XYZ file of N, CA and C in Angstrom:
426
model
N 0.839 -1.162 0.000
C 0.000 0.000 0.000
C 0.894 1.238 0.000
N 0.689 2.134 -0.962
C 1.491 3.350 -1.052
C 0.573 4.560 -0.904
N 0.966 5.459 0.007
C 0.244 6.706 0.224
C 1.246 7.842 0.092
N 0.812 8.951 -0.497
C 1.692 10.111 -0.673
C 0.887 11.377 -0.405
N 1.598 12.418 0.003
C 0.945 13.710 0.240
C 1.874 14.821 -0.213
N 1.280 15.899 -0.694
C 2.059 17.080 -1.069
C 1.165 18.296 -0.960
N 1.779 19.422 -0.674
C 1.047 20.675 -0.547
C 0.896 21.369 -1.906
N 1.720 21.003 -2.878
C 1.719 21.635 -4.201
C 0.757 20.882 -5.136
N -0.286 21.554 -5.648
C -1.254 20.883 -6.520
C -0.624 20.234 -7.755
N 0.386 20.859 -8.341
C 1.044 20.264 -9.516
C 1.758 18.972 -9.132
N 2.392 18.954 -7.966
C 3.069 17.740 -7.501
C 2.058 16.640 -7.206
N 0.904 17.005 -6.674
C -0.147 16.025 -6.398
C -0.621 15.395 -7.704
N -0.858 16.206 -8.728
C -1.289 15.673 -10.027
C -0.241 14.726 -10.598
N 1.008 15.118 -10.535
C 2.098 14.291 -11.051
C 2.174 12.967 -10.287
N 2.117 13.039 -8.967
C 2.195 11.826 -8.144
C 1.013 10.905 -8.412
N -0.162 11.468 -8.587
C -1.335 10.630 -8.887
C -1.136 9.877 -10.194
N -0.595 10.557 -11.185
C -0.324 9.888 -12.455
C 0.699 8.778 -12.318
N 1.699 8.997 -11.484
C 2.745 7.989 -11.291
C 2.297 6.828 -10.418
N 1.470 7.094 -9.418
C 1.079 6.046 -8.473
C -0.176 5.288 -8.871
N -0.990 5.851 -9.743
C -2.238 5.200 -10.127
C -2.033 3.770 -10.626
N -1.054 3.515 -11.500
C -0.870 2.139 -11.974
C -0.534 1.141 -10.856
N 0.042 1.630 -9.773
C 0.410 0.757 -8.652
C -0.684 0.718 -7.585
N -1.779 1.434 -7.810
C -2.857 1.471 -6.834
C -2.590 2.394 -5.666
N -1.610 3.278 -5.806
C -1.279 4.204 -4.725
C -2.294 5.321 -4.601
N -2.318 5.935 -3.435
C -3.226 7.044 -3.181
C -2.414 8.291 -2.864
N -2.880 9.413 -3.392
C -2.182 10.684 -3.195
C -3.166 11.695 -2.608
N -2.701 12.404 -1.587
C -3.536 13.365 -0.874
C -2.931 14.759 -0.994
N -3.794 15.758 -1.084
C -3.347 17.149 -1.139
C -3.447 17.749 0.253
N -2.346 18.329 0.710
C -2.361 18.983 2.009
C -0.976 19.054 2.605
N -0.899 19.658 3.771
C 0.372 19.909 4.436
C 0.788 18.729 5.312
N 1.835 18.051 4.909
C 2.437 16.958 5.670
C 1.392 15.959 6.156
N 1.386 15.674 7.458
C 0.518 14.638 8.004
C -0.951 15.028 8.011
N -1.249 16.327 7.940
C -2.647 16.770 7.923
C -3.404 16.183 6.739
N -2.698 15.846 5.685
C -3.335 15.339 4.476
C -3.668 13.850 4.558
N -3.053 13.133 5.476
C -3.189 11.675 5.524
C -4.411 11.227 6.323
N -5.002 10.084 5.943
C -6.130 9.550 6.711
C -5.675 9.100 8.103
N -6.480 9.377 9.111
C -6.148 8.986 10.482
C -5.928 7.483 10.617
N -6.550 6.698 9.752
C -6.408 5.238 9.823
C -4.964 4.785 9.628
N -4.115 5.646 9.098
C -2.704 5.289 8.895
C -1.854 5.501 10.147
N -2.398 6.168 11.153
C -1.616 6.437 12.372
C -1.118 5.127 12.983
N 0.196 5.105 13.241
C 0.809 3.936 13.857
C 0.964 2.742 12.945
N 0.716 2.913 11.635
C 0.754 1.793 10.692
C 1.768 1.955 9.561
N 2.469 3.060 9.495
C 3.368 3.336 8.371
C 4.720 2.654 8.606
N 5.114 1.809 7.653
C 6.395 1.102 7.762
C 7.562 1.948 7.267
N 7.358 2.656 6.171
C 8.413 3.503 5.605
C 7.809 4.860 5.279
N 8.408 5.887 5.826
C 7.972 7.257 5.576
C 9.146 7.995 4.941
N 9.059 8.218 3.638
C 10.103 8.947 2.914
C 9.604 10.372 2.704
N 10.323 11.322 3.260
C 9.904 12.720 3.192
C 10.925 13.520 2.393
N 10.480 14.043 1.270
C 11.338 14.867 0.419
C 11.097 16.324 0.805
N 11.726 16.735 1.897
C 11.480 18.070 2.445
C 12.421 19.105 1.836
N 11.961 20.359 1.748
C 12.877 21.415 1.299
C 13.937 21.643 2.374
N 15.189 21.835 1.954
C 16.231 22.048 2.964
C 17.207 23.166 2.612
N 16.831 24.005 1.667
C 17.670 25.155 1.325
C 17.311 26.301 2.276
N 18.287 26.876 2.978
C 17.992 28.036 3.825
C 17.430 29.186 2.982
N 16.477 29.897 3.528
C 15.803 30.982 2.812
C 16.789 31.925 2.126
N 17.828 32.339 2.831
C 18.798 33.290 2.274
C 19.634 32.711 1.143
N 19.600 31.387 0.952
C 20.417 30.758 -0.082
C 19.626 30.350 -1.325
N 18.301 30.476 -1.291
C 17.485 30.093 -2.442
C 17.911 30.865 -3.684
N 18.177 32.158 -3.544
C 18.576 32.994 -4.686
C 19.918 32.573 -5.268
N 20.701 31.816 -4.519
C 22.020 31.376 -4.981
C 21.980 30.048 -5.720
N 20.814 29.403 -5.757
C 20.688 28.118 -6.443
C 20.888 28.288 -7.942
N 21.296 27.220 -8.625
C 21.389 27.288 -10.086
C 20.019 27.629 -10.683
N 20.027 28.331 -11.787
C 18.781 28.777 -12.421
C 17.839 27.620 -12.714
N 18.361 26.455 -13.099
C 17.483 25.327 -13.433
C 16.658 24.864 -12.232
N 17.143 25.088 -11.037
C 16.358 24.763 -9.840
C 15.518 25.960 -9.418
N 16.154 27.083 -9.267
C 15.508 28.294 -8.757
C 14.345 28.760 -9.637
N 14.500 28.655 -10.948
C 13.503 29.192 -11.868
C 12.426 28.193 -12.276
N 12.607 26.920 -11.947
C 11.657 25.912 -12.427
C 11.020 25.083 -11.328
N 11.439 25.267 -10.104
C 10.853 24.539 -8.977
C 10.024 25.514 -8.149
N 8.890 25.055 -7.631
C 8.115 25.932 -6.748
C 8.931 26.279 -5.500
N 8.791 27.486 -5.017
C 9.535 27.928 -3.838
C 9.297 27.004 -2.644
N 8.077 26.505 -2.508
C 7.741 25.626 -1.391
C 8.553 24.328 -1.420
N 9.045 23.944 -2.588
C 9.856 22.727 -2.711
C 11.323 22.975 -2.391
N 11.716 24.224 -2.281
C 13.124 24.570 -2.065
C 13.397 25.186 -0.699
N 12.560 26.130 -0.297
C 12.822 26.956 0.888
C 12.491 26.208 2.176
N 13.537 25.877 2.930
C 13.371 25.158 4.187
C 13.387 26.044 5.412
N 13.275 27.357 5.233
C 13.270 28.263 6.379
C 14.654 28.801 6.686
N 14.772 29.497 7.788
C 15.997 30.214 8.142
C 17.248 29.353 8.037
N 17.232 28.176 8.641
C 18.410 27.295 8.579
C 18.202 26.117 7.638
N 17.064 26.094 6.943
C 16.770 25.030 5.994
C 16.126 23.801 6.607
N 15.898 23.803 7.910
C 15.408 22.594 8.572
C 14.011 22.735 9.183
N 13.301 23.801 8.867
C 11.973 24.007 9.461
C 11.024 22.846 9.167
N 10.914 22.450 7.914
C 9.986 21.379 7.545
C 10.491 20.039 8.064
N 11.786 19.806 7.988
C 12.353 18.562 8.506
C 12.011 18.393 9.986
N 12.127 19.449 10.757
C 11.800 19.366 12.185
C 10.328 19.018 12.398
N 9.449 19.586 11.584
C 8.018 19.266 11.694
C 7.761 17.807 11.357
N 8.423 17.315 10.322
C 8.258 15.913 9.938
C 8.776 15.001 11.042
N 9.964 15.294 11.555
C 10.544 14.463 12.615
C 9.644 14.440 13.845
N 9.114 15.586 14.232
C 8.263 15.661 15.422
C 6.973 14.868 15.247
N 6.415 14.867 14.047
C 5.148 14.179 13.813
C 5.268 12.715 13.461
N 6.407 12.301 12.960
C 6.573 10.940 12.443
C 6.297 9.826 13.448
N 6.752 9.915 14.697
C 6.535 8.785 15.607
C 5.068 8.371 15.755
N 4.159 9.300 15.660
C 2.739 8.972 15.760
C 2.189 8.240 14.551
N 2.889 8.303 13.447
C 2.445 7.660 12.211
C 3.182 6.357 11.936
N 4.403 6.254 12.424
C 5.199 5.057 12.160
C 4.719 3.867 12.978
N 4.755 2.697 12.351
C 4.521 1.441 13.059
C 5.766 1.136 13.883
N 5.663 0.302 14.919
C 6.881 -0.110 15.623
C 7.872 -0.714 14.619
N 9.101 -0.239 14.651
C 10.108 -0.678 13.684
C 10.063 0.080 12.372
N 9.072 0.957 12.207
C 8.957 1.756 10.992
C 10.038 2.822 10.939
N 10.387 3.245 9.720
C 11.475 4.219 9.614
C 11.093 5.436 8.783
N 11.692 6.544 9.173
C 11.574 7.830 8.490
C 12.896 8.095 7.796
N 12.831 8.473 6.521
C 14.031 8.809 5.760
C 13.850 10.175 5.124
N 14.885 10.997 5.212
C 14.848 12.284 4.532
C 16.261 12.729 4.178
N 16.381 13.370 3.029
C 17.685 13.865 2.578
C 17.952 15.227 3.205
N 19.221 15.484 3.435
C 19.642 16.785 3.932
C 21.019 17.085 3.352
N 21.584 18.196 3.725
C 22.930 18.527 3.251
C 23.961 18.073 4.278
N 25.197 18.000 3.865
C 26.275 17.628 4.787
C 26.343 18.617 5.953
N 26.213 19.892 5.645
C 26.288 20.939 6.666
C 25.154 20.829 7.685
N 23.974 20.436 7.227
C 22.807 20.371 8.101
C 22.647 19.025 8.797
N 23.414 18.036 8.371
C 23.223 16.673 8.872
C 23.240 16.572 10.397
N 24.197 17.179 11.103
C 24.178 17.045 12.569
C 22.884 17.571 13.204
N 22.382 18.699 12.730
C 21.143 19.251 13.283
C 19.931 18.408 12.884
N 19.962 17.841 11.686
C 18.872 16.968 11.247
C 18.844 15.692 12.089
N 20.010 15.108 12.333
C 20.098 13.920 13.191
C 19.563 14.259 14.582
N 19.921 15.420 15.091
C 19.454 15.852 16.409
C 17.929 15.976 16.443
N 17.331 16.500 15.377
C 15.870 16.640 15.324
C 15.192 15.275 15.381
N 15.739 14.295 14.670
C 15.175 12.943 14.688
C 15.314 12.342 16.085
N 16.480 12.515 16.682
C 16.733 11.958 18.012
C 15.810 12.589 19.048
N 15.629 13.905 18.977
C 14.730 14.601 19.913
C 13.289 14.120 19.766
N 12.934 13.647 18.572
C 11.583 13.123 18.339
C 11.421 11.706 18.890
N 12.505 11.142 19.417
C 12.432 9.810 20.009
C 12.766 8.683 19.057
N 13.324 9.017 17.908
C 13.684 7.994 16.930
C 15.127 7.547 17.134
N 15.385 6.264 16.893
C 16.753 5.759 16.867
C 17.316 6.186 15.523
N 18.367 6.969 15.539
C 18.780 7.711 14.349
C 20.185 7.374 13.893
N 20.359 7.366 12.568
C 21.695 7.255 11.984
C 21.715 8.056 10.687
N 22.913 8.335 10.226
C 23.111 9.083 8.987
C 23.739 8.155 7.960
N 23.139 8.083 6.779
C 23.702 7.315 5.669
C 24.274 8.313 4.665
N 25.507 8.067 4.238
C 26.183 8.982 3.319
C 26.663 8.209 2.102
N 26.391 8.754 0.924
C 26.936 8.225 -0.325
C 27.840 9.314 -0.894
N 29.141 9.118 -0.732
C 30.103 10.129 -1.187
C 30.026 10.336 -2.696
N 29.807 9.251 -3.438
C 29.763 9.335 -4.901
C 28.663 10.281 -5.387
N 27.514 10.231 -4.724
C 26.388 11.081 -5.110
C 26.274 12.331 -4.242
N 27.187 12.470 -3.291
C 27.167 13.576 -2.337
C 25.790 13.671 -1.685
N 25.296 12.505 -1.243
C 23.966 12.413 -0.648
C 24.067 12.084 0.835
N 23.226 12.743 1.628
C 23.166 12.535 3.075
C 21.706 12.281 3.440
N 21.433 11.089 3.941
C 20.072 10.709 4.298
C 20.020 10.390 5.786
N 19.110 11.045 6.474
C 18.899 10.772 7.891
C 17.831 9.688 7.983
N 18.117 8.666 8.777
C 17.207 7.535 8.959
C 16.840 7.468 10.439
N 15.566 7.479 10.715
C 15.090 7.367 12.092
C 14.119 6.216 12.207
N 14.317 5.365 13.211
C 13.470 4.190 13.408
C 12.698 4.335 14.711
N 11.413 4.036 14.625
C 10.590 4.028 15.842
C 10.801 2.690 16.538
N 11.173 2.744 17.808
C 11.383 1.502 18.573
C 10.062 0.862 18.940
């Protein structure tokens, strides 16, 4: 069973087109507010593609990102972690025991992102792929 949510109507339309063949469901709304209550405590994998660019750095992004992506998909607030913190705080109520939350962040933000997951009560680790310069925070509900 696949469920997805997004606040951007264009992203919702795109996700519906991609998930329909697999029987997935897509909801429009802000983070967990969009999901059916019946999913509380039942989610095995929660992958959150949160914006993590600090507000002051959005203008410095390459034009292909800055000019073609909705601001809501890029701007993560003052330090870039506003949405990540909201996701981390809400995730334990949605995750099944042993369920995990995954989200990408930057190398610079990784320590604070790990801290946000840990403060939410998740058992946390950082996965790094040097080849792709990718940093993924993984939090597991005990």
